[in-house]
Each structure stands twice: as C-alpha cells, then as structure tokens.
Amino acid sequence: MTRDEARALDAADPLRAIRNRFHLPDGILYLDGNSLGALPKASVGRLAEVVTREWGEALIRSWNDADWIDAPQRVGAKIAALIGAKPHEVIVADSTSVNLFKLIVAAAPLTPDRPVLLSEKGNFHTDLHIASGAVEMVPGMRLETVERAEVEGAIGEDTNLLLLTHTHYKSGAKFDMAALTAKAKAAGARTIWDLSHSAGAVPLALNADGAELAIGCGYKYLNGGPGAPAFLYIAEHLQDRLISPLRGWMGHAEPFAFTDDYVPAPGIARFLAGTPPVLSLAGLEAGVDAFEGVDLDALWGKSAALFELFAALAAERCPDLTCISPAERNARGSHISFAHPHAFEICQALIARGVIGDFRAPDVVRFGLTPLYLGFEDVWRAVDIMAEIMGRETWREPRYAVRGKVT
Ligand SMILES: Cc1ncc(COP(=O)(O)O)c(C=O)c1O
C-alpha cells in the first residue's frame, strides 16, 4: 500500500472525525494509547471547571451540588456501556491492582472447598503479585499458574477462581471470554477478567458472555489520564453475596451515619473504600465521554484494519522483526508486538523520530493501535520510519541503549 492509498482510507473512514476530540501533538505518531491514552480536548476544560468552579468557588458544597459523591457510580455506568454490562454492575474505584485484591478475597470464600486460584504464567505481573498476596488472606487457598496453552485443561474440581487477562499485555493475544467463562462455570469455578488492554478498543460483552467478575484500567484506551482510577465489574446476581475486604466508609450502607459497625452498602457500592478521587474521576469521565456516538463495532473493525496494515507493511519492510501477535482477528486485541533482540534500542530510536510505542522486556517492541484517534496514514508513516531505522541500523547508536526509570 502506498501512502496515498493509506490517506484515501483515512478520507473514507467514518470514525475519522473522532480524532478531532483528542490533542495529538505535532510531529508525533502516538502508538502507545494502550498504555496511556491521549488527552481528550474536553478533559482540559472539564478539569479546569472542576478545579476552579466546583472546588475553587463552591468548595465542599460540590459533593452534593456537582454530584461528586456519585461519580464512581456515574462513570462506572458509562464504562458499563462500553463493556456490555448493566449500568449498576460497574463502579470506578482505586487501581486495577487494588480492585483485583478486593475481588479475589471477596469471591474465593464463596466456594471454600476449592483451594486453587488458577492463572496464566506470564500474566501481567501485578495480577500475579496481587493474587499471591490475596490467597494468603483466604485460608487454604493457593495460587497456581500454567502455560497459556494449558489454561483450559487445568480448570478442574479444585479451581476456585480463574484469573485471566482478556488481551495479553505483551503479545496482544486474546482469550475467548465466552468459552473460558463457560468452561470454568461448568467446572464450578468463577472467572475474574482483567480487561485493561481491552476496554475501549476490543469488543466486550460481559453479560452475554456470562462474565461474573472483572477489573480494568482507566488510563489506557479509556483515556482517563495518568493514574486514572480503575473500574470493577460484578454481575448483578453476585453483588449482595460479596463483601469487600477493604471495608471503608464509602462502601458502608450509611457513610454519613458515622456508626461503629460495618454494614455493607447494597449493590456494587460496597466495593468502594475511601473518598473518591474527584479530579481523577473527572478526567476519566471526560475520557469515557470521548466515545459518545461511536459505533463500537466500527471501532473494532478499524482497529483490526489498522493492525492488518501494520502487519503487512512491517512484514514487507522490516523483515528482521518477528510479529508475535495473532494474525487471526478474533484471537487478538488492539496492539501489535514484535520480537527482536534489540527491541529496546529500536523503540528508543523510534521515539527519537517521534514514533512513540513501547518496549516490554526482554525483547518486545509494542504498538498500540487506538482506533479512536489513529489513522491509516499514521500507521504507514510509523512503519516507514521503522523501516528506515532498521535498514540503516540507526538503533545501534549508543544513546539508544540508555535506560530510564520507566522503560
Ligand atoms: C493487564 C494489566 N493489569 C493491570 C495493570 C496495572 O494496573 P494498576 O496500575 O491500575 O494497578 C496493567 C498496567 O499496565 C495491565 O496491563
């Protein structure tokens, strides 16, 4: 495909106008929206309003007058619409790590005769770290991890919880949510889905797929801003059977009754712990509002097409890179990853040329294909620059081997 042909695809793209909702800096091709989403233009005004008017002028009255207090539920309901859940099945709180801890410790005791929390080796490490600590809170529980290909076969009568990341952070490989949830259910186990690399780009139908528990990040494809709070999903039928181990006052049935005894709030609100982070929630709400009017099927179709263009151009022009993401549409998420022994240096050389992707140790360079704001010409240009870097081996310059704190 030529650059002009890529441009023509952009011109015909029904989602093209959505790009204008984002601030995309000049000279930058931003292929890292699966790590930190780009800034929605509306966030700037919204955050300024919350700070200057709601906080600055109205002060504490804004908990009621600006409805700060209901932001976790309100933003949760908007996220629910993106993931195929009912509005009252999602709440925004804490970080993905903390929400995972709450769900494991709350859900595991429902089936006390089952001792195993099963997960995938090489799952995102925070999930495994949190799981390793959470099982210590539940008498008799242990964490077991198996290779990806063995996950399905490892579900058995001792499985209590199956913890899986829907789209793998490194390879982009996607699990079949409906099939694995059904398999776990048939064996008497429950599944917790980490949707961090799916929500906002990859089709999700939590209710239709029978999902019962899920968590996910707010700062990736949901564009909530750095460190945006996370979301947590509990299927309606389970909500009143689970009690969060973090029994904060915001999850109490009557937080402002100031009583000594803990009475969990009805529904998912019991999974709140402390005071909601109002400024961060405002950023996340603006990020989620950027999806307004977007046809989610069209969004996924565009993601898949961006991937296919990237994969084809890279195969032709960067033959030293090995694509490790699945070629099959239904088996992958919205990023494309390549293995190379010098992936770190290649990534740094790309960043120096304005192509921002990221590196995942030990040898992967990864590109997020955010269909909300990326275009076909962006992909064409990114691969063009990558081909030049690879062809001339400019990545060998010593400055590209220098590591920062965050790599
Ligand atoms: C799959 C997955 N889960 C969890 C996290 C981290 O979540 P948090 O920092 O919000 O706890 C990430 C971050 O990249 C992730 O990719």
PDB file of C-alpha atoms in Angstrom, residues 84-85 89-90 103 107 110-111 160-162 177 180-182 184-186 188-193 195 205-215 232-239 241-242 268 271:
ATOM      1  CA  GLY A  84     -21.552  -4.977  27.659  1.00  0.00           C
ATOM      2  CA  ALA A  85     -22.653  -4.687  31.285  1.00  0.00           C
ATOM      3  CA  GLU A  89     -22.682  -3.538  37.526  1.00  0.00           C
ATOM      4  CA  VAL A  90     -19.616  -1.311  37.185  1.00  0.00           C
ATOM      5  CA  LEU A 103     -12.463  -9.304  44.223  1.00  0.00           C
ATOM      6  CA  ALA A 107     -15.114 -14.145  45.955  1.00  0.00           C
ATOM      7  CA  LEU A 110     -17.962 -18.479  48.276  1.00  0.00           C
ATOM      8  CA  THR A 111     -16.602 -21.931  47.400  1.00  0.00           C
ATOM      9  CA  ASN A 160     -11.956 -21.735  42.819  1.00  0.00           C
ATOM     10  CA  LEU A 161     -11.096 -18.708  40.683  1.00  0.00           C
ATOM     11  CA  LEU A 162      -9.671 -18.441  37.199  1.00  0.00           C
ATOM     12  CA  MET A 177     -14.185 -14.903  27.189  1.00  0.00           C
ATOM     13  CA  LEU A 180     -13.472 -19.946  29.090  1.00  0.00           C
ATOM     14  CA  THR A 181     -16.113 -18.473  31.355  1.00  0.00           C
ATOM     15  CA  ALA A 182     -18.465 -21.297  30.366  1.00  0.00           C
ATOM     16  CA  ALA A 184     -14.927 -22.557  34.306  1.00  0.00           C
ATOM     17  CA  LYS A 185     -18.590 -22.344  35.243  1.00  0.00           C
ATOM     18  CA  ALA A 186     -19.228 -25.922  34.164  1.00  0.00           C
ATOM     19  CA  GLY A 188     -17.874 -24.964  39.336  1.00  0.00           C
ATOM     20  CA  ALA A 189     -15.297 -22.167  39.203  1.00  0.00           C
ATOM     21  CA  ARG A 190     -15.622 -18.397  38.791  1.00  0.00           C
ATOM     22  CA  THR A 191     -13.573 -16.237  36.450  1.00  0.00           C
ATOM     23  CA  ILE A 192     -12.045 -12.811  37.053  1.00  0.00           C
ATOM     24  CA  TRP A 193     -11.229 -10.987  33.814  1.00  0.00           C
ATOM     25  CA  LEU A 195      -9.894  -6.003  30.833  1.00  0.00           C
ATOM     26  CA  ALA A 205     -19.948  -8.426  26.022  1.00  0.00           C
ATOM     27  CA  LEU A 206     -19.604  -9.264  29.689  1.00  0.00           C
ATOM     28  CA  ASN A 207     -23.265 -10.059  30.295  1.00  0.00           C
ATOM     29  CA  ALA A 208     -23.702 -12.038  27.101  1.00  0.00           C
ATOM     30  CA  ASP A 209     -20.510 -13.990  27.789  1.00  0.00           C
ATOM     31  CA  GLY A 210     -21.639 -14.860  31.316  1.00  0.00           C
ATOM     32  CA  ALA A 211     -18.754 -12.980  32.967  1.00  0.00           C
ATOM     33  CA  GLU A 212     -19.183 -12.554  36.706  1.00  0.00           C
ATOM     34  CA  LEU A 213     -16.160 -10.543  37.856  1.00  0.00           C
ATOM     35  CA  ALA A 214     -13.826  -8.125  36.084  1.00  0.00           C
ATOM     36  CA  ILE A 215     -11.440  -5.242  36.591  1.00  0.00           C
ATOM     37  CA  LEU A 232     -14.572  -3.066  38.788  1.00  0.00           C
ATOM     38  CA  TYR A 233     -17.445  -5.190  37.489  1.00  0.00           C
ATOM     39  CA  ILE A 234     -19.589  -7.604  39.475  1.00  0.00           C
ATOM     40  CA  ALA A 235     -22.518  -9.356  37.800  1.00  0.00           C
ATOM     41  CA  GLU A 236     -25.805  -8.356  39.379  1.00  0.00           C
ATOM     42  CA  HIS A 237     -26.594 -11.763  40.865  1.00  0.00           C
ATOM     43  CA  LEU A 238     -23.336 -11.848  42.852  1.00  0.00           C
ATOM     44  CA  GLN A 239     -23.261  -8.337  44.207  1.00  0.00           C
ATOM     45  CA  ARG A 241     -23.061 -12.116  48.160  1.00  0.00           C
ATOM     46  CA  LEU A 242     -19.668 -10.432  48.160  1.00  0.00           C
ATOM     47  CA  ILE A 268     -21.687  -2.714  43.946  1.00  0.00           C
ATOM     48  CA  PHE A 271     -16.700  -2.140  46.780  1.00  0.00           C
TER      49      PHE A 271
END
